[in-house]
Tab-separated table of C-alpha atoms in Angstrom:
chain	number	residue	atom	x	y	z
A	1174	UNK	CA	121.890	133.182	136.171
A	1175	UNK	CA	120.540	135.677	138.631
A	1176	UNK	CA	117.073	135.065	137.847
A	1177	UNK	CA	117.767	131.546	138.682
A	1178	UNK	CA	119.469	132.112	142.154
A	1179	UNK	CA	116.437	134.652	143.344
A	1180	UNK	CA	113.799	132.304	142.338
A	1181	UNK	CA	115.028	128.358	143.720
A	1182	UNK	CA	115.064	129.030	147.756
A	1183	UNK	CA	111.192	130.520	147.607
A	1184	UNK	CA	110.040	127.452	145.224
A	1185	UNK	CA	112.215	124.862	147.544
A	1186	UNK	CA	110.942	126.124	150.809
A	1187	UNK	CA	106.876	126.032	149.300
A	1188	UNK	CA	107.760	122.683	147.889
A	1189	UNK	CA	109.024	121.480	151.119
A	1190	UNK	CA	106.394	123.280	153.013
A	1191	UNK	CA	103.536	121.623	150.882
A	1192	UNK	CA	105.155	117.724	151.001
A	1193	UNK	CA	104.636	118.034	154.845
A	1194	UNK	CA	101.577	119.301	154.623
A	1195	UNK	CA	99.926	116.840	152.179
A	1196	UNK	CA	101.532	113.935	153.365
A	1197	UNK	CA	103.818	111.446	152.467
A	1198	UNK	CA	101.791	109.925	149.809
A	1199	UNK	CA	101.940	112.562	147.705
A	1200	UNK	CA	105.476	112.904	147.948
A	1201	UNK	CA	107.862	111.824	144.359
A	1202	UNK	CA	108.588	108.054	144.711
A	1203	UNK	CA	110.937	105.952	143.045
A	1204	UNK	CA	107.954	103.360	141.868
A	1205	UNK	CA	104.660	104.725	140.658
A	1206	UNK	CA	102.210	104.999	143.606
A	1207	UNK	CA	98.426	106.025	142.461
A	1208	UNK	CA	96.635	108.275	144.807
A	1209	UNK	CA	93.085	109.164	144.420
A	1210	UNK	CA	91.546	112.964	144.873
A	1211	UNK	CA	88.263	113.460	146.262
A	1212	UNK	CA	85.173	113.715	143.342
A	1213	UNK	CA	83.970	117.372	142.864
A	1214	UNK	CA	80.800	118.342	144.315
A	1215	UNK	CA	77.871	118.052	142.262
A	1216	UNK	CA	77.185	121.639	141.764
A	1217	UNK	CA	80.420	122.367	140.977
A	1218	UNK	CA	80.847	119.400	138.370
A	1219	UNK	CA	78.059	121.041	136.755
A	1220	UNK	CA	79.497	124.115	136.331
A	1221	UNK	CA	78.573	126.473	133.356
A	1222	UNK	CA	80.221	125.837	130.276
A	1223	UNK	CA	81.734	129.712	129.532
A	1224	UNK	CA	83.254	129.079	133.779
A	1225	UNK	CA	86.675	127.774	133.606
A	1226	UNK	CA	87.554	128.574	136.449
A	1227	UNK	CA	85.094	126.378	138.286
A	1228	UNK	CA	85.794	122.581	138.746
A	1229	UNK	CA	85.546	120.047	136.132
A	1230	UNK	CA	83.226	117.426	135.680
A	1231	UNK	CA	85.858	114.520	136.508
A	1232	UNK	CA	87.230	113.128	139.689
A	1233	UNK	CA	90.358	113.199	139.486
A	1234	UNK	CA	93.648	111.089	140.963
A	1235	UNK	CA	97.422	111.243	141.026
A	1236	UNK	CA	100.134	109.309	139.907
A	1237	UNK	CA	103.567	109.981	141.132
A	1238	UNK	CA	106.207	108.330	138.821
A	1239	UNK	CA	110.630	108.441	139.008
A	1240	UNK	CA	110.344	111.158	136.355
A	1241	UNK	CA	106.938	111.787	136.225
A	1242	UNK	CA	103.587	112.722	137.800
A	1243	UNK	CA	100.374	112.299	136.323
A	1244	UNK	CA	97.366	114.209	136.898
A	1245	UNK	CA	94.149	112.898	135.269
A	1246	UNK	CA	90.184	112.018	135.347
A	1247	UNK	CA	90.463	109.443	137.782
A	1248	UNK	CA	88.052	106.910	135.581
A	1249	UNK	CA	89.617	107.467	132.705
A	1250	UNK	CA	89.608	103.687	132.044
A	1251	UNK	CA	86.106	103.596	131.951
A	1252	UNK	CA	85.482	106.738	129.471
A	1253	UNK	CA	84.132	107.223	126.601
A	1254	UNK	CA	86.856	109.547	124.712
A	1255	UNK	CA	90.500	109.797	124.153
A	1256	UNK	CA	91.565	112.981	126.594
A	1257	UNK	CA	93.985	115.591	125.492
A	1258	UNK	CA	97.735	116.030	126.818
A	1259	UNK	CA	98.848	118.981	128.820
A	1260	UNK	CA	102.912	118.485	129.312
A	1261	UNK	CA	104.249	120.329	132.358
A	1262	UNK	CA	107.535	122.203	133.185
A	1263	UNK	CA	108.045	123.071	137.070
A	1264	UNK	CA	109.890	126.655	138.190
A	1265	UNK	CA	113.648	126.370	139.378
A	1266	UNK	CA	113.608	123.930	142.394
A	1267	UNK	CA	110.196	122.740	142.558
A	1268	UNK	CA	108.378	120.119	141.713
A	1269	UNK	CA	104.603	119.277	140.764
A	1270	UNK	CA	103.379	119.176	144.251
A	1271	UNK	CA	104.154	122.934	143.912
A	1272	UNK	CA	101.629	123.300	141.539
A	1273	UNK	CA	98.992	120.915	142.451
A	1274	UNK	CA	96.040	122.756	142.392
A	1275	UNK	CA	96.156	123.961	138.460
A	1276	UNK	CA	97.480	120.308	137.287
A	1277	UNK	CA	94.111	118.627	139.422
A	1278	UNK	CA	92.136	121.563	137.854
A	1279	UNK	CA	93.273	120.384	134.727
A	1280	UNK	CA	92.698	117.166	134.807
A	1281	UNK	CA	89.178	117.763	136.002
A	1282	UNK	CA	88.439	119.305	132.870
A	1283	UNK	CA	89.328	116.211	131.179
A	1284	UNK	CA	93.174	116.532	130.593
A	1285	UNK	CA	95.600	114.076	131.032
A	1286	UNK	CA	98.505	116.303	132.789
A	1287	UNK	CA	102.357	114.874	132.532
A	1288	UNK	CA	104.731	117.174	134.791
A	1289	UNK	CA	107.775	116.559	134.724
A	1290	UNK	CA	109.211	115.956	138.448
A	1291	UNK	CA	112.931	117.676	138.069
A	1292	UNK	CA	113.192	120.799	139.395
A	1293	UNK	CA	115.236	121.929	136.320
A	1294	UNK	CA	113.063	121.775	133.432
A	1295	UNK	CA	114.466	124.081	131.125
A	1296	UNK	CA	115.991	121.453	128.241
A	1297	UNK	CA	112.364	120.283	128.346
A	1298	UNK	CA	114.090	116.613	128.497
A	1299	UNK	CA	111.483	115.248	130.937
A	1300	UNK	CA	108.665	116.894	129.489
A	1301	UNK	CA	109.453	115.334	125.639
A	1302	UNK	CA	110.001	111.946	127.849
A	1303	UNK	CA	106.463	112.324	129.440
A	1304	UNK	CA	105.423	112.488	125.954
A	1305	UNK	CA	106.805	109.011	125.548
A	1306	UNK	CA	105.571	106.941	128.586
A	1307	UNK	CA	101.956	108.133	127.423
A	1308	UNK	CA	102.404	106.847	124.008
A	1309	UNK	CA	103.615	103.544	125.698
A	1310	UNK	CA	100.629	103.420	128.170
A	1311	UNK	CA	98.395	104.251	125.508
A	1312	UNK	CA	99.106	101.473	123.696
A	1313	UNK	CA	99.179	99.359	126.222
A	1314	UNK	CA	96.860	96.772	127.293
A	1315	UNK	CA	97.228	96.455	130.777
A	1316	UNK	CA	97.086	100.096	131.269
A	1317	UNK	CA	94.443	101.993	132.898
A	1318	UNK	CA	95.287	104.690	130.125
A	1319	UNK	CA	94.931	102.168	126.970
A	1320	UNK	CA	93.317	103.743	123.881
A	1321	UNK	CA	92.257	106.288	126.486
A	1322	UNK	CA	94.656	109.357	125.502
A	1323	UNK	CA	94.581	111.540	122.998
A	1324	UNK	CA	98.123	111.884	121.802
A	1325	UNK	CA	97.255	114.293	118.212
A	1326	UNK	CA	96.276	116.760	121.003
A	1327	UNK	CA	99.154	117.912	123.257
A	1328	UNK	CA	99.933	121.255	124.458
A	1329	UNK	CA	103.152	122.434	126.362
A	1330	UNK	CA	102.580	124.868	129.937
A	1331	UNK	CA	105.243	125.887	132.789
A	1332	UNK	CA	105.937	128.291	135.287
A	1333	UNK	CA	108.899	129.998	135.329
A	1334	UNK	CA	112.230	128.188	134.160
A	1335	UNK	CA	109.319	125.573	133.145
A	1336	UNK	CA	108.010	128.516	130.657
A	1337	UNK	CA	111.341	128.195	129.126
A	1338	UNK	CA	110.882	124.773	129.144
A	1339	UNK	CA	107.335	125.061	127.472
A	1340	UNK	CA	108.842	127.244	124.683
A	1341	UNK	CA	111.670	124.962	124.299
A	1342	UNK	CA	109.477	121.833	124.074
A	1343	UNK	CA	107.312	123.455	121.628
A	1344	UNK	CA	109.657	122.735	118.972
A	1345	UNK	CA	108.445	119.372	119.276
A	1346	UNK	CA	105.987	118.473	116.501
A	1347	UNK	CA	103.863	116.572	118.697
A	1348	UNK	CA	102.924	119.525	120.517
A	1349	UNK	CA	99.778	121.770	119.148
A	1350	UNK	CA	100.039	124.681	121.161
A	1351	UNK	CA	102.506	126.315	124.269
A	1352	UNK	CA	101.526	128.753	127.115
A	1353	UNK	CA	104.597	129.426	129.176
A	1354	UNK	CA	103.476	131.638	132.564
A	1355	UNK	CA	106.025	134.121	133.260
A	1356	UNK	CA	108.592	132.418	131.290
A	1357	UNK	CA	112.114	132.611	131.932
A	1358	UNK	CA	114.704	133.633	129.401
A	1359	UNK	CA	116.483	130.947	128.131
A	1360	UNK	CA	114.852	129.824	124.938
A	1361	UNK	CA	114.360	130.580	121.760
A	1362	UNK	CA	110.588	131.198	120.566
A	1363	UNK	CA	111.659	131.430	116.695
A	1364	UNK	CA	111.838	127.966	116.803
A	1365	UNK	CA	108.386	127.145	117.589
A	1366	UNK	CA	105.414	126.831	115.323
A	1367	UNK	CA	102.382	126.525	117.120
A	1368	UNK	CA	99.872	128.906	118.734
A	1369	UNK	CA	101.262	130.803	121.581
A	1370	UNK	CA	99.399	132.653	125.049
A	1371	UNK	CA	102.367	133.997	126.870
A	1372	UNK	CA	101.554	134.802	130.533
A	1373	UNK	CA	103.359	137.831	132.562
A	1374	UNK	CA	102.540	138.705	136.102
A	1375	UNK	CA	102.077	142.626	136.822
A	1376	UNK	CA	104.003	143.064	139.567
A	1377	UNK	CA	106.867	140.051	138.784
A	1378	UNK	CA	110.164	141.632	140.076
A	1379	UNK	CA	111.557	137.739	139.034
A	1380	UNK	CA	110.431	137.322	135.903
A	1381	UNK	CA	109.833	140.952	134.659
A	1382	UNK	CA	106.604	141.259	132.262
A	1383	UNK	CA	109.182	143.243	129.634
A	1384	UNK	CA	111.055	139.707	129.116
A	1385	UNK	CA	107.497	138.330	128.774
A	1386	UNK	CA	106.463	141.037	126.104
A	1387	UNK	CA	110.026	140.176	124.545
A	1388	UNK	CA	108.941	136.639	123.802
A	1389	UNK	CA	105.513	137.881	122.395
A	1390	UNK	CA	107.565	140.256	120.124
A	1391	UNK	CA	109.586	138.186	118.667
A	1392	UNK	CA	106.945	135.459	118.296
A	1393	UNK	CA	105.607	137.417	114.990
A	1394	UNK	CA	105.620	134.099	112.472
A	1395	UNK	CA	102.713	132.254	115.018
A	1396	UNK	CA	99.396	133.142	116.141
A	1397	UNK	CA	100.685	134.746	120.166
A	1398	UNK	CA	99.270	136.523	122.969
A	1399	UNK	CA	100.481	138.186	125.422
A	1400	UNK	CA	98.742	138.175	128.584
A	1401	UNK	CA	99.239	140.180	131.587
A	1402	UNK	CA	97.752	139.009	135.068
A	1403	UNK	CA	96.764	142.511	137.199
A	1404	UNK	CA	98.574	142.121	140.961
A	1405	UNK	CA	99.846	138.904	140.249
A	1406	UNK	CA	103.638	138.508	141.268
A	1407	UNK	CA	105.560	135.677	140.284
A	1408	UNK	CA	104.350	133.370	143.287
A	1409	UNK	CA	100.522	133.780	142.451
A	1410	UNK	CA	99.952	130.703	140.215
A	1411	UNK	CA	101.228	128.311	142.614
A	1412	UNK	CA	99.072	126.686	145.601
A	1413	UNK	CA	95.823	128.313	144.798
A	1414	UNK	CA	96.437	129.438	141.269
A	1415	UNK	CA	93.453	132.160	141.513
A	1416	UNK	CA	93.101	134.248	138.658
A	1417	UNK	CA	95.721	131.776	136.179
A	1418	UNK	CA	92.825	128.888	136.299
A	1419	UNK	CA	90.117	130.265	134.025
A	1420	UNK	CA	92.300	131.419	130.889
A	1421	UNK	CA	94.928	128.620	130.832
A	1422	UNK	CA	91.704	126.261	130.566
A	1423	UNK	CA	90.004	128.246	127.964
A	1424	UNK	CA	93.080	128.221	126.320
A	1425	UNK	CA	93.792	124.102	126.676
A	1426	UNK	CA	90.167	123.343	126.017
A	1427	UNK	CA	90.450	125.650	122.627
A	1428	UNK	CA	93.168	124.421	120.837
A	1429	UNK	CA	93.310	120.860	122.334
A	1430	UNK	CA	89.283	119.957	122.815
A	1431	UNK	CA	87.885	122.437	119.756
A	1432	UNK	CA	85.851	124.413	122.857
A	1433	UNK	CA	84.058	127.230	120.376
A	1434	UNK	CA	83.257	128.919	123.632
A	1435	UNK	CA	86.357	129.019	124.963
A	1436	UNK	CA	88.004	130.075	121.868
A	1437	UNK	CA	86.119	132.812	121.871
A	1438	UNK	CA	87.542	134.782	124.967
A	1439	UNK	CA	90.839	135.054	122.856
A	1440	UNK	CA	90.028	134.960	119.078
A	1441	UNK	CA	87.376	137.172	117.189
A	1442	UNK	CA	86.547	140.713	117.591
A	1443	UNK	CA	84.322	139.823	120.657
A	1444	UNK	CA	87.808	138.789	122.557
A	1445	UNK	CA	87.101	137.707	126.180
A	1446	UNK	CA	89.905	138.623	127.612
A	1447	UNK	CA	90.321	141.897	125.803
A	1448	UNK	CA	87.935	143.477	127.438
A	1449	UNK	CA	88.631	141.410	131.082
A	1450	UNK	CA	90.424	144.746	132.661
A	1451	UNK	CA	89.772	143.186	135.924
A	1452	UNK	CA	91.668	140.061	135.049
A	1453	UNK	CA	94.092	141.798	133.048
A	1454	UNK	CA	96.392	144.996	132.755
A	1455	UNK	CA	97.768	144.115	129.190
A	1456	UNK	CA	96.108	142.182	126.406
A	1457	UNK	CA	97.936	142.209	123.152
A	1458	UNK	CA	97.190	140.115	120.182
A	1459	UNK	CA	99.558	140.032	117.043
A	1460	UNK	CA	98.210	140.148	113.717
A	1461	UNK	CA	98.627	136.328	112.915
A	1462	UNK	CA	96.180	136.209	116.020
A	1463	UNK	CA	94.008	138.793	115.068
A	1464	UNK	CA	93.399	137.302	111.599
A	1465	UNK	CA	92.374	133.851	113.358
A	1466	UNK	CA	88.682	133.714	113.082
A	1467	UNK	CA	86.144	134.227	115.694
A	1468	UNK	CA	84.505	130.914	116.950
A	1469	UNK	CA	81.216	130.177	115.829
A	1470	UNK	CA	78.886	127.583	117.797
């Protein structure tokens, strides 16, 4: 597929560029290897509540696995709640060192983040298997994640060929809720029955926001959105993922965490990001969306 050839030399050259610049210990490793990310500052762990953007209140660490990396609160043994699942699906050719910077994000805000490591997602095979090895940690004993995950809350994100993946995977009735970013076009969305935010980039010449809008169209039988990110291209998520932080944790911490606040910037008639026109260029909500209740506190 064209869309395939134009998009795996940029993601392999960042992904190569970003393993030399972080280090070998972040690099994929055959055995699991756990390295730890510095703790947020204290301002910024006590960000406002509405600011998803901003930083988390959780250190966080890493966990590079054979098929797997985990991102997540670093003393997660030690908490005091079961933390939600976000599944993740890398673009053609990378990997989750591409990404970095959202998945830590992520799992600052108290998600447990499994992304898959192959760099060809789109069957979603790795993802559904990350799905596993949690339910295996979680259960057991001698694992820092014991009784510590949250496995009735999982939602499905990718980039790219990873979308596709997210979209595929959400067929899977563990998952509660997808949001592909700028998705690409092999899947089927009729097949999944979960809440949907679909993410397009404005000026994507890979993954055109029309195939984007297609997906949102023909995803009429669950609640969807349809999302489109003003400037971004289809590079702007990874590395710094700037304007894609704040919504895709709104959106994780609605549906997975039952975060009234951030609920509200997509739900209701006072819809944040309806009304976010420097954020957005296109906000589009269907009617199963439209008829899901504003969040009260």
């Amino acid at each position: 597929m064209l869309w395939r050839r134009n998009l795996f030399a940029p993601l392999a050259a960042l992904a190569l560029a970003l393993t030399a610049s972080a280090g070998a210990g972040t690099a994929a490793a055959a055995t699991d290897t756990t390295v730890v990310a510095a703790a947020p500052a204290a301002s910024a762990a006590a960000s406002a509540a509405d600011d998803f953007g901003a930083p988390g209140p959780y250190a966080t660490a890493v966990e590079v696995g054979a098929i797997t990396t985990l991102y997540y609160p670093r003393d997660i043994a030690d908490s005091d709640r079961r933390h939600p699942v976000i599944v993740w699906g890398n673009g053609t050719g990378g990997v989750p060192l591409v990404y970095r910077d959202l998945l830590l994000h992520w799992a600052s805000q108290g998600f447990v983040v499994a992304a898959a490591n192959t760099p060809m997602s789109n069957l979603g095979i790795s993802m559904r298997a990350s799905i596993d090895m949690l339910t295996g940690r979680n259960a057991d004993p001698g694992s820092i994640f014991f009784d510590r995950v949250d496995l009735e809350h999982i939602g499905a994100s990718g980039h790219s060929q990873g979308g596709a993946a997210a979209i595929v995977v959400g067929s899977d009735p563990r998952i509660d809720t997808i949001l592909p970013i700028q998705p690409g076009p092999l899947a089927n969305i009729n097949a999944v029955r979960v809440p949907a935010l679909l993410l397009a980039g404005q000026r994507d010449s890979i993954v055109f926001p029309a195939l984007v809008k297609a997906f949102y169209n023909a995803a009429d039988h669950i609640p969807a959105l349809y999302g489109e990110v003003r400037g971004a291209d289809h590079f702007t998520v990874v590395g710094d993922p700037g304007p894609f932080a704040a919504p895709t944790t709104a959106w994780f911490r609605a549906h997975l965490m039952g975060d009234r606040t951030a609920g509200a910037q997509f739900f209701g008639p006072g819809c944040g990001i309806c009304t976010d026109t420097a954020t957005w260029s296109d906000v589009r909500r269907n009617s199963l969306a439209l008829n899901v209740p504003a969040p009260t506190p």
